[in-house]
Tab-separated table of C-alpha atoms and ligand atoms in Angstrom:
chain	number	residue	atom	x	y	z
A	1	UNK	CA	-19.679	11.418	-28.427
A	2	UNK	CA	-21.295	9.920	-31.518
A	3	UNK	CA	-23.351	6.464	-30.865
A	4	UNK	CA	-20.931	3.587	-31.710
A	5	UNK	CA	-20.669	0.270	-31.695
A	6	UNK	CA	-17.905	0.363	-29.123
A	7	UNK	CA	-18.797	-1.555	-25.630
A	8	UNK	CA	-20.101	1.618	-23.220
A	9	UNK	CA	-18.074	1.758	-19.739
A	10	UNK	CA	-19.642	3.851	-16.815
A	11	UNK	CA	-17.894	4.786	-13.670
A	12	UNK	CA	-17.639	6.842	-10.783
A	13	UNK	CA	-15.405	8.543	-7.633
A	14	UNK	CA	-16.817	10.094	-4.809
A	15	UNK	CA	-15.359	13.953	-4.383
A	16	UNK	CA	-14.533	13.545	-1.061
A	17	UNK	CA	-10.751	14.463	-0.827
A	18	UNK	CA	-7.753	14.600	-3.227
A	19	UNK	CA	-7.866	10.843	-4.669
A	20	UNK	CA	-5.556	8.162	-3.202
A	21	UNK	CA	-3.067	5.877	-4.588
A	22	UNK	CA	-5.494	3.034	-3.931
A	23	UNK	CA	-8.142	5.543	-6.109
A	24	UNK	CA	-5.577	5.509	-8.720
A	25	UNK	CA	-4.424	2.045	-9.238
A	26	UNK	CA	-8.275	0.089	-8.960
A	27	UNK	CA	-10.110	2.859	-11.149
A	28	UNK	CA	-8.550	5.885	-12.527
A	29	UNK	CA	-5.356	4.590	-14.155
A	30	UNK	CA	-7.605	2.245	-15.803
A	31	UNK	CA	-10.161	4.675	-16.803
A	32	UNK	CA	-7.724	6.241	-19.097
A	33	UNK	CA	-6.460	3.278	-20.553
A	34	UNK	CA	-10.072	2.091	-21.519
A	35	UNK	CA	-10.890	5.273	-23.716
A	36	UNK	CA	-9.036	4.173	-27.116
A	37	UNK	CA	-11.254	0.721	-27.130
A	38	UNK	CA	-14.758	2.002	-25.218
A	39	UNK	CA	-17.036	4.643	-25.177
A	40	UNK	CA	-16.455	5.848	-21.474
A	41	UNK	CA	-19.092	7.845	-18.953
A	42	UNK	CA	-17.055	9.044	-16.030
A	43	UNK	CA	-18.868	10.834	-13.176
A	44	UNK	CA	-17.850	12.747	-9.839
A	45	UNK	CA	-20.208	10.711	-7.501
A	46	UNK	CA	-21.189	14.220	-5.545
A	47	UNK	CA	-24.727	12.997	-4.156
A	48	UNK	CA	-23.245	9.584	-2.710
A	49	UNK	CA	-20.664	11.937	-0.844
A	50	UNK	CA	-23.343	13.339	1.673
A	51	UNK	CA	-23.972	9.907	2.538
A	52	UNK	CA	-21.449	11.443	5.299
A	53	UNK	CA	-22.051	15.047	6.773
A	54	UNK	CA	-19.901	16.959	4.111
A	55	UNK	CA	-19.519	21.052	4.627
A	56	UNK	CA	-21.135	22.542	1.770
A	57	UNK	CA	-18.416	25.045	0.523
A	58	UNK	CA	-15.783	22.386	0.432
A	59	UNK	CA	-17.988	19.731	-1.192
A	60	UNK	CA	-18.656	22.327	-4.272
A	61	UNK	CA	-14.974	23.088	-4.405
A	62	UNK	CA	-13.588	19.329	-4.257
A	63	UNK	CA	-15.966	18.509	-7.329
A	64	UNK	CA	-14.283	20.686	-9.385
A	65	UNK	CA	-10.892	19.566	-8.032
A	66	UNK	CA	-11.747	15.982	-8.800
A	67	UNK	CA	-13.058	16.626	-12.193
A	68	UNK	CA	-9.266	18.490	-12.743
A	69	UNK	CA	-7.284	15.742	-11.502
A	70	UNK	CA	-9.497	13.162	-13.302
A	71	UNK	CA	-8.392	15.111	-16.739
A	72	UNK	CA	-5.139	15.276	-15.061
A	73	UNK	CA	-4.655	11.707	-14.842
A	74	UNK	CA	-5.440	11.375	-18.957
A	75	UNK	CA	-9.311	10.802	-19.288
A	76	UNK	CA	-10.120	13.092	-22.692
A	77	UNK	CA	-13.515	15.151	-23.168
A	78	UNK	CA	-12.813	14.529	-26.749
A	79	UNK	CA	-12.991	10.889	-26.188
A	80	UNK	CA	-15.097	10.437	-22.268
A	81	UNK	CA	-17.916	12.298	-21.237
A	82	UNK	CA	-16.819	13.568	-17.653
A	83	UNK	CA	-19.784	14.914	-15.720
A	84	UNK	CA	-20.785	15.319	-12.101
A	85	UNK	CA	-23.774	13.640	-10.853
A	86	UNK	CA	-26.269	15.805	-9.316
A	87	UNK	CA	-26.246	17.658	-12.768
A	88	UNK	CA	-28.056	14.509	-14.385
A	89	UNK	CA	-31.337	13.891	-12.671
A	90	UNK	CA	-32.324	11.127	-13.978
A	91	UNK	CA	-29.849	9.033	-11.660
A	92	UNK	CA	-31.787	9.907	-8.579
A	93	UNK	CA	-35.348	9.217	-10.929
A	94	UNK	CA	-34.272	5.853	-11.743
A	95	UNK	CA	-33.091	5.002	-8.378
A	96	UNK	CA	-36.471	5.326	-6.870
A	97	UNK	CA	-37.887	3.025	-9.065
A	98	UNK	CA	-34.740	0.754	-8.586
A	99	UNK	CA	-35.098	0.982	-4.825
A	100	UNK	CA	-38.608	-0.460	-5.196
A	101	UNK	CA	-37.494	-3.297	-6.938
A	102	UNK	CA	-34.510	-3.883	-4.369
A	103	UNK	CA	-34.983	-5.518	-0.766
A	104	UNK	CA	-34.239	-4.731	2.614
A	105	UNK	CA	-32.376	-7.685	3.230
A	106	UNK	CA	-30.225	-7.058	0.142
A	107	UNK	CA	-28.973	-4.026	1.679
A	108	UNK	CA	-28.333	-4.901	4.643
A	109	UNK	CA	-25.539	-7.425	3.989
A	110	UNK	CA	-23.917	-4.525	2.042
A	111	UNK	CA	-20.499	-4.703	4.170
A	112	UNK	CA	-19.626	-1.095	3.294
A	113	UNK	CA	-23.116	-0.261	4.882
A	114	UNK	CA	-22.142	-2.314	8.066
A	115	UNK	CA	-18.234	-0.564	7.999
A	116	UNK	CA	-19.712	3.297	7.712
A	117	UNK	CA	-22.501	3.073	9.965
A	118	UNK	CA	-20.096	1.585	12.188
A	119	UNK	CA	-17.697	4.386	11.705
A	120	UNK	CA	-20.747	6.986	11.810
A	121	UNK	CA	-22.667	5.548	14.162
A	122	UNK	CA	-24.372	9.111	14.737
A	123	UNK	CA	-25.934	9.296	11.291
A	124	UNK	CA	-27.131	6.281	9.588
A	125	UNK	CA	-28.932	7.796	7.436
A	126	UNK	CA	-31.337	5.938	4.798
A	127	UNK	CA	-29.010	7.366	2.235
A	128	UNK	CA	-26.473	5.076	3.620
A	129	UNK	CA	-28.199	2.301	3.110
A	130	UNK	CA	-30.362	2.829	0.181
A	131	UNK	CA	-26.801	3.945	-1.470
A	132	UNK	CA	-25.830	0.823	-3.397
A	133	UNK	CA	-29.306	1.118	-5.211
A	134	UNK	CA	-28.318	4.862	-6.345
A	135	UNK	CA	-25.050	3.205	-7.742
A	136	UNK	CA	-27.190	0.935	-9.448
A	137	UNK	CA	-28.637	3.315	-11.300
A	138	UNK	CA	-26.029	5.389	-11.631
A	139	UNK	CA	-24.454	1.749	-13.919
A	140	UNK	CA	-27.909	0.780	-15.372
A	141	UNK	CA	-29.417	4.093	-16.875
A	142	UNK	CA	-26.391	4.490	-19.807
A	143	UNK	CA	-26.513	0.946	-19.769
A	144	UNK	CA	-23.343	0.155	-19.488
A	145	UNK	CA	-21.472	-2.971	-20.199
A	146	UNK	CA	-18.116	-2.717	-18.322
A	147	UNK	CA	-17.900	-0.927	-14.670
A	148	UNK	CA	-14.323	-0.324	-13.902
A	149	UNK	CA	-13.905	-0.316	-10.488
A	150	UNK	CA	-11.436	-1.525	-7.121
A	151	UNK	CA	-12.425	-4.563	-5.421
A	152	UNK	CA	-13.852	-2.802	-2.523
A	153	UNK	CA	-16.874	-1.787	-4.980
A	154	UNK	CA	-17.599	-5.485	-6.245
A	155	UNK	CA	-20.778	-6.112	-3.926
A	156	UNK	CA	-22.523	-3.151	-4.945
A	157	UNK	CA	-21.505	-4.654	-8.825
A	158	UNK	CA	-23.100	-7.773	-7.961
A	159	UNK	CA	-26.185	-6.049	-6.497
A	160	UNK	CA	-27.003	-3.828	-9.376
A	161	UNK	CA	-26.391	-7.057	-11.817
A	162	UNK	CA	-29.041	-8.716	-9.061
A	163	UNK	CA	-31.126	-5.364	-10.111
A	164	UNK	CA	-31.296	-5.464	-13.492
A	165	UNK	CA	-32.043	-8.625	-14.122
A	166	UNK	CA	-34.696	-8.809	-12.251
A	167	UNK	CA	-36.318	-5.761	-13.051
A	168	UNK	CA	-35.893	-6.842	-17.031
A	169	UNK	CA	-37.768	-10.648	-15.853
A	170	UNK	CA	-40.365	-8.467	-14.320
A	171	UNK	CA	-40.833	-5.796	-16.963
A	172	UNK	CA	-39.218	-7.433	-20.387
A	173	UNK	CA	-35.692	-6.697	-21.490
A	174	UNK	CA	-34.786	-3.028	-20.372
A	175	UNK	CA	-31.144	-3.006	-18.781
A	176	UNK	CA	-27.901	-4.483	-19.749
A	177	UNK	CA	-26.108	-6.521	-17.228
A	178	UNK	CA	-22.977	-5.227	-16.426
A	179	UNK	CA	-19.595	-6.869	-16.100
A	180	UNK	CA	-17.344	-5.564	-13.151
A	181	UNK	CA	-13.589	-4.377	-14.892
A	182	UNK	CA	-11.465	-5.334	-11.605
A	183	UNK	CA	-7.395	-5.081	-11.947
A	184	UNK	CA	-5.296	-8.418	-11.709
A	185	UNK	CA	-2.749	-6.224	-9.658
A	186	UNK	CA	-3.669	-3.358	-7.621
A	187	UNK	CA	-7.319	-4.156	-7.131
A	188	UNK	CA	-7.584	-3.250	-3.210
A	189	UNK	CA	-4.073	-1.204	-2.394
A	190	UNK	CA	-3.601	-1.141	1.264
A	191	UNK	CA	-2.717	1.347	4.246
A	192	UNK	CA	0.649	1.658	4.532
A	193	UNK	CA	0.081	1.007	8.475
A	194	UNK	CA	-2.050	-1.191	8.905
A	195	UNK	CA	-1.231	-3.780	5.534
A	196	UNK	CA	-4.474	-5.434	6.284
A	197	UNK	CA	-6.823	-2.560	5.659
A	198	UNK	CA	-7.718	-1.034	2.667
A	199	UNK	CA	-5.374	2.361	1.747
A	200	UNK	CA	-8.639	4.806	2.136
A	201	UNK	CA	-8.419	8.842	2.583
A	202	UNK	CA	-10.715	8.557	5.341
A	203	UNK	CA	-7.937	7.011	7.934
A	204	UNK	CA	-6.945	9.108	10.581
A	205	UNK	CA	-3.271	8.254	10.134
A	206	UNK	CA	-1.977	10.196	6.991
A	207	UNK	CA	1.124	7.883	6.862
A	208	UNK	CA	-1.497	4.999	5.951
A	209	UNK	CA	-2.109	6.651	2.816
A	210	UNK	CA	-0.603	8.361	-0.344
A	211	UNK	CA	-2.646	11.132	-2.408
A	212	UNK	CA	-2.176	11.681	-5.407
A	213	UNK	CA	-1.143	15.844	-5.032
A	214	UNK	CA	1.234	14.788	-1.826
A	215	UNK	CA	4.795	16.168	-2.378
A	216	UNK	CA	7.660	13.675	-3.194
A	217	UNK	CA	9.211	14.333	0.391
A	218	UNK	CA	5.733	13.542	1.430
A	219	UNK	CA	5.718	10.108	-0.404
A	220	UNK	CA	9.204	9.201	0.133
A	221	UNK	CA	8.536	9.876	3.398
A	222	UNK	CA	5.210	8.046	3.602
A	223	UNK	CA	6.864	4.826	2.015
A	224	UNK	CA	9.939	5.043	4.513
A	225	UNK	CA	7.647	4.680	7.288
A	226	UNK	CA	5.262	1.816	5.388
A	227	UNK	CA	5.171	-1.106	7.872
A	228	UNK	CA	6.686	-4.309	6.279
A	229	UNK	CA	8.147	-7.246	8.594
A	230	UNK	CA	11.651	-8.569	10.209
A	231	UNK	CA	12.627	-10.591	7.258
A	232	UNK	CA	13.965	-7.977	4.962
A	233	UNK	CA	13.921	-10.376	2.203
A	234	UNK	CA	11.298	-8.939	-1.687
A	235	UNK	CA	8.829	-11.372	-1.991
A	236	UNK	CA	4.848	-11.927	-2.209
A	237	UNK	CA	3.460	-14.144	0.527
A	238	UNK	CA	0.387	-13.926	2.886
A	239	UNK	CA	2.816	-13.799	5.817
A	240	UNK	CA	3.633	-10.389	4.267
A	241	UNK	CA	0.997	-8.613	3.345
A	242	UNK	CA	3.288	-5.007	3.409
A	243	UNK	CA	5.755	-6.104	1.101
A	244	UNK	CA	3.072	-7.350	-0.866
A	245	UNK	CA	1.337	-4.228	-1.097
A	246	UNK	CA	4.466	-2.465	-2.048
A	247	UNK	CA	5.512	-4.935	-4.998
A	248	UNK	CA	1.689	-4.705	-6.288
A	249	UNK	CA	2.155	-0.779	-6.348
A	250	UNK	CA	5.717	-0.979	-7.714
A	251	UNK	CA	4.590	-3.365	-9.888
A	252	UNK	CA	1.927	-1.610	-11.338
A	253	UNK	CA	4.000	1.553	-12.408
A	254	UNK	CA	7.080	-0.021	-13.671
A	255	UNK	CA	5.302	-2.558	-15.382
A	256	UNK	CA	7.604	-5.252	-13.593
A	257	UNK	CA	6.222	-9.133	-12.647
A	258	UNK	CA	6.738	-9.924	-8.796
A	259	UNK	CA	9.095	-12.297	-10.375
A	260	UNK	CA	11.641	-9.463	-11.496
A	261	UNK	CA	10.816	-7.431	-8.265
A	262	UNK	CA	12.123	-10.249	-6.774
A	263	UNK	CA	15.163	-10.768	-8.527
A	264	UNK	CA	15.972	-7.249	-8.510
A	265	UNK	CA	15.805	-6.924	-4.864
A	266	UNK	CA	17.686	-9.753	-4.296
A	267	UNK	CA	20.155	-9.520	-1.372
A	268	UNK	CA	19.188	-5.954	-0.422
A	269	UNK	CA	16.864	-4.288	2.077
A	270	UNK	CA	13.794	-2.805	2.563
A	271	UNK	CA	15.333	0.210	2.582
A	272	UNK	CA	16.392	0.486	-0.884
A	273	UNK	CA	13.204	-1.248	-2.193
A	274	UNK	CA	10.679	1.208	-0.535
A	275	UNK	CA	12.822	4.192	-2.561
A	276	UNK	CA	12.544	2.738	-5.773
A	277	UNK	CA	8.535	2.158	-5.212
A	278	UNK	CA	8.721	6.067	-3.655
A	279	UNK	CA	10.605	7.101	-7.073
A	280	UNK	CA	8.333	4.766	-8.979
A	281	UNK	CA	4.929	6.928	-7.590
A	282	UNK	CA	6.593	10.219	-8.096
A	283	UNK	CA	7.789	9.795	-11.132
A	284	UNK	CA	4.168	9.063	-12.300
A	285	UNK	CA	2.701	11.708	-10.098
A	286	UNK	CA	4.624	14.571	-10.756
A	287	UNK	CA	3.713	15.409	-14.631
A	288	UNK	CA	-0.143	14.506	-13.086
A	289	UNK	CA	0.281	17.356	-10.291
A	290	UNK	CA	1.427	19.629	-12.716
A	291	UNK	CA	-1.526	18.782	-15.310
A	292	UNK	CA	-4.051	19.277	-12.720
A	293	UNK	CA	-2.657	22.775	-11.492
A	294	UNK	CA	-2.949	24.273	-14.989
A	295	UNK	CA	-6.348	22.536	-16.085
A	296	UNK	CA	-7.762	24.174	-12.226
A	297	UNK	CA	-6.554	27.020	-13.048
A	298	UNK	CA	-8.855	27.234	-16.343
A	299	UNK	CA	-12.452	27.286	-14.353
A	300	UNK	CA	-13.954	27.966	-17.574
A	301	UNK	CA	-12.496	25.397	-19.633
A	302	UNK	CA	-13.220	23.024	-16.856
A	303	UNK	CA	-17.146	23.934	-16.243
A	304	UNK	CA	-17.239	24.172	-19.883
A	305	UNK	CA	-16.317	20.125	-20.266
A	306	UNK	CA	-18.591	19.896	-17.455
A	307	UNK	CA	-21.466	21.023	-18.769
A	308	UNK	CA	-21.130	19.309	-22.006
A	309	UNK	CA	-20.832	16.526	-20.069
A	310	UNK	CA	-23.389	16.579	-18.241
A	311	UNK	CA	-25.623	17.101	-21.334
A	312	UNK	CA	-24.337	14.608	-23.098
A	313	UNK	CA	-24.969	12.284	-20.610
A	314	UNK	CA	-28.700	13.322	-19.705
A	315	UNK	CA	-29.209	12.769	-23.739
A	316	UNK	CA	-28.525	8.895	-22.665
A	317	UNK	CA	-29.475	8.730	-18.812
A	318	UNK	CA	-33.121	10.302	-19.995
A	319	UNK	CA	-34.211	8.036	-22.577
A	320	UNK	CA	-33.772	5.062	-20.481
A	321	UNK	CA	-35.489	7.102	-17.706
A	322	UNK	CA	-38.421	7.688	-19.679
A	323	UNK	CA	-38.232	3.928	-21.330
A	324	UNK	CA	-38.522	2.780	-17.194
A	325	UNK	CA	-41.359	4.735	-16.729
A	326	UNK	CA	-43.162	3.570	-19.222
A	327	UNK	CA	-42.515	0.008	-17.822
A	328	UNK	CA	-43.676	0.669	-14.990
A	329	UNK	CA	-47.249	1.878	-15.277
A	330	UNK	CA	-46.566	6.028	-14.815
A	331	UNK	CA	-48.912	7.868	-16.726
A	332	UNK	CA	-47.683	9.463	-19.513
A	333	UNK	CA	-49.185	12.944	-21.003
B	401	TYM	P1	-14.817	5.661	-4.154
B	401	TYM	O1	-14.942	7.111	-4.400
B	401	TYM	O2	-14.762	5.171	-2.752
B	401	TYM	O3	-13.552	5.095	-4.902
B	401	TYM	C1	-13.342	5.316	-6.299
B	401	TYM	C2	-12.703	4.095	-6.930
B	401	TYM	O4	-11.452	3.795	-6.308
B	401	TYM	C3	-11.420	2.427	-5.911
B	401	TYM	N1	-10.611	2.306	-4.683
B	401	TYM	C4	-9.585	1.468	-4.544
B	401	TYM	N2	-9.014	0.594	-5.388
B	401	TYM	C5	-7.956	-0.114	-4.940
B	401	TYM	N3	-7.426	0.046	-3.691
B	401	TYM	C6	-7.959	0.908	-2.806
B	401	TYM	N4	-7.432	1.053	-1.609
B	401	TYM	C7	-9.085	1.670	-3.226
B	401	TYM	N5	-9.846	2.632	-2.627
B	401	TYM	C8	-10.781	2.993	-3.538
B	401	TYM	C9	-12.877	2.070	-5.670
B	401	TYM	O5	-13.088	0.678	-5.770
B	401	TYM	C10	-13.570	2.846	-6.767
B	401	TYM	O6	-13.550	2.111	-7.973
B	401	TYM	N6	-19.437	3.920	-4.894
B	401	TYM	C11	-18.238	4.377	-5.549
B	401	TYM	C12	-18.460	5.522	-6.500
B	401	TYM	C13	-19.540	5.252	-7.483
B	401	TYM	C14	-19.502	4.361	-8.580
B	401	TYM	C15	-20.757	4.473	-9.211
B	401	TYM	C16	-18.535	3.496	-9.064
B	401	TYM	C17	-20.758	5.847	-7.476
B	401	TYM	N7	-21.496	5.371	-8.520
B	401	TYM	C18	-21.073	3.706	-10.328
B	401	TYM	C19	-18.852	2.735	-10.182
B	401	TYM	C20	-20.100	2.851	-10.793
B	401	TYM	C21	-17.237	4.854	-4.494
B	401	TYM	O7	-17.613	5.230	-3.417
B	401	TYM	O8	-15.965	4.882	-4.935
């Protein structure tokens, strides 16, 4: 990737499990669309995954399943530069230096730090916690403009916006601000169980959520059982916050307003509605599973975008490393 004038976008997905629906509908559907109009950075978040224990041989082998289903799902190596993070080191540089100009008391009202150290309560670990400040880095060293991401990842946005500026009053002008890119429809999908909780792979009910490599029997199945209400009447409302979620999703891949949802479920029941959102996901899904079979099956092709990558992005990541530096005060020889 030549340097443009093109706005720069920079996200990221932890490769902790084949990606959800919720994944796919707040980030990755939109990474793809964004490549014609930015210049996109898309990473496999591997070091924020051992936030939680991970086993080793499965962490290496999900990183290279995520970067296939992430060219699966239409982001380009012509266009993006896809790379996994422990490859660039100049994330975890910058972070330190970040993390010194971050407080305490920032990070603690992190609510995803409250929710997992809840969940984990046997390791809260410091990674945990010092995590949003690794995210801000990961955003602030290709100084990006435009962080696509599901609502769920908002705080963190704010906090590395909180980050850079004051690092740039304290040291002059060094990072851009970045804007969070947050969907109209679809930001926060939720469990199919429990409508008031986010969709997330980590649930211990695998009816609460869709991935993205589940069989159609799977998903028709998974959308049969999605908990609605008694009314049995297609619309939006608070008071349903399961229809909602399936009219959002339904939404999003046919393109349809709530409006039309509406009026095409008119007078029918839940039953037909959750098929057509089932057919809706598979029909999407199903060219994507095949995609990210044959692109897996091509290790070298894939470590070969991979590594390009991952160069092209430490070109970028280690200039404003050593431009920090600098800034701060460490010696250079
Ligand atoms: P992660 O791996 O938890 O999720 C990846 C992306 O998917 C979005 N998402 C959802 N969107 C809508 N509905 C849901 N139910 C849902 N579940 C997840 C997330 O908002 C996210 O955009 N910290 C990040 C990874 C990261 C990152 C970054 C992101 C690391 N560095 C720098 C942006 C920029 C995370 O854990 O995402």
């Amino acid at each position: 990737m030549e340097i443009s004038a093109k706005k720069r976008i920079l996200s990221g997905i932890q490769p902790t499990g084949t990606f959800t629906l919720g994944n796919y509908i707040g980030a990755v559907r939109n990474w793809g669309l964004l490549q014609q109009e930015y210049d996109c950075i898309y990473m496999i978040a591997n070091m924020h995954a051992i936030t939680v224990r991970q086993n080793p041989a499965d962490l290496r082998r999900q990183s290279r399943e995520a970067a296939a289903l992430l060219l699966a799902c239409g982001i380009d190596p012509q266009k993006s530069i896809v790379f996994v993070q422990s490859h660039v080191p100049a994330h975890a540089e910058l972070s330190w230096v970040l993390s010194c100009n971050t407080q305490f008391g920032e990070l603690s009202r992190m609510t995803q730090f409250k929710d997992k150290s809840a969940r984990h309560a046997d390791n809260v670990n410091a990674g945990l916690f010092t995590y949003p400040v690794l995210m801000a880095a990961d955003i602030l060293v290709y100084n990006a403009d435009l962080v696509p991401v599901g609502a769920d990842q908002k705080q963190h946005l704010e906090l590395a916006r909180n980050i850079a500026s004051r690092f740039n009053n304290a040291y002059s002008d060094t990072f851009t601000v970045p804007e969070p890119y947050i969907p109209k429809t679809g930001a926060r999908i939720m469990s199919l169980q429990e409508p008031d909780k986010k969709m997330s792979k980590s649930d211990t009910n695998v009816n609460s959520f869709i991935l993205m490599l589940d069989e159609p029997d799977a998903i028709r199945r998974k959308f049969k059982r999605a908990v609605t209400d008694s009314e049995g009447a297609v619309y939006a409302s608070e008071e349903k916050p399961g229809v909602t979620n399936l009219m959002s999703i339904y939404s999003v891949f046919t393109g349809k307003s709530f409006e039309e949802i509406q009026r095409e479920f008119e007078g029918k029941g839940y039953g037909e509605f959750k098929d057509a959102v089932a057919q809706s996901v598979i029909d999407v899904f199903s060219p994507i599973q095949n995609e990210y079979r044959r692109i897996l099956a091509d290790k070298n092709y894939l470590d070969g975008v991979l590594k390009a990558g991952a160069e092209q992005a430490s070109r970028i990541a280690n200039k404003t490393c050593a431009k920090v530096y600098k800034k701060v005060g460490f010696l250079q020889l």
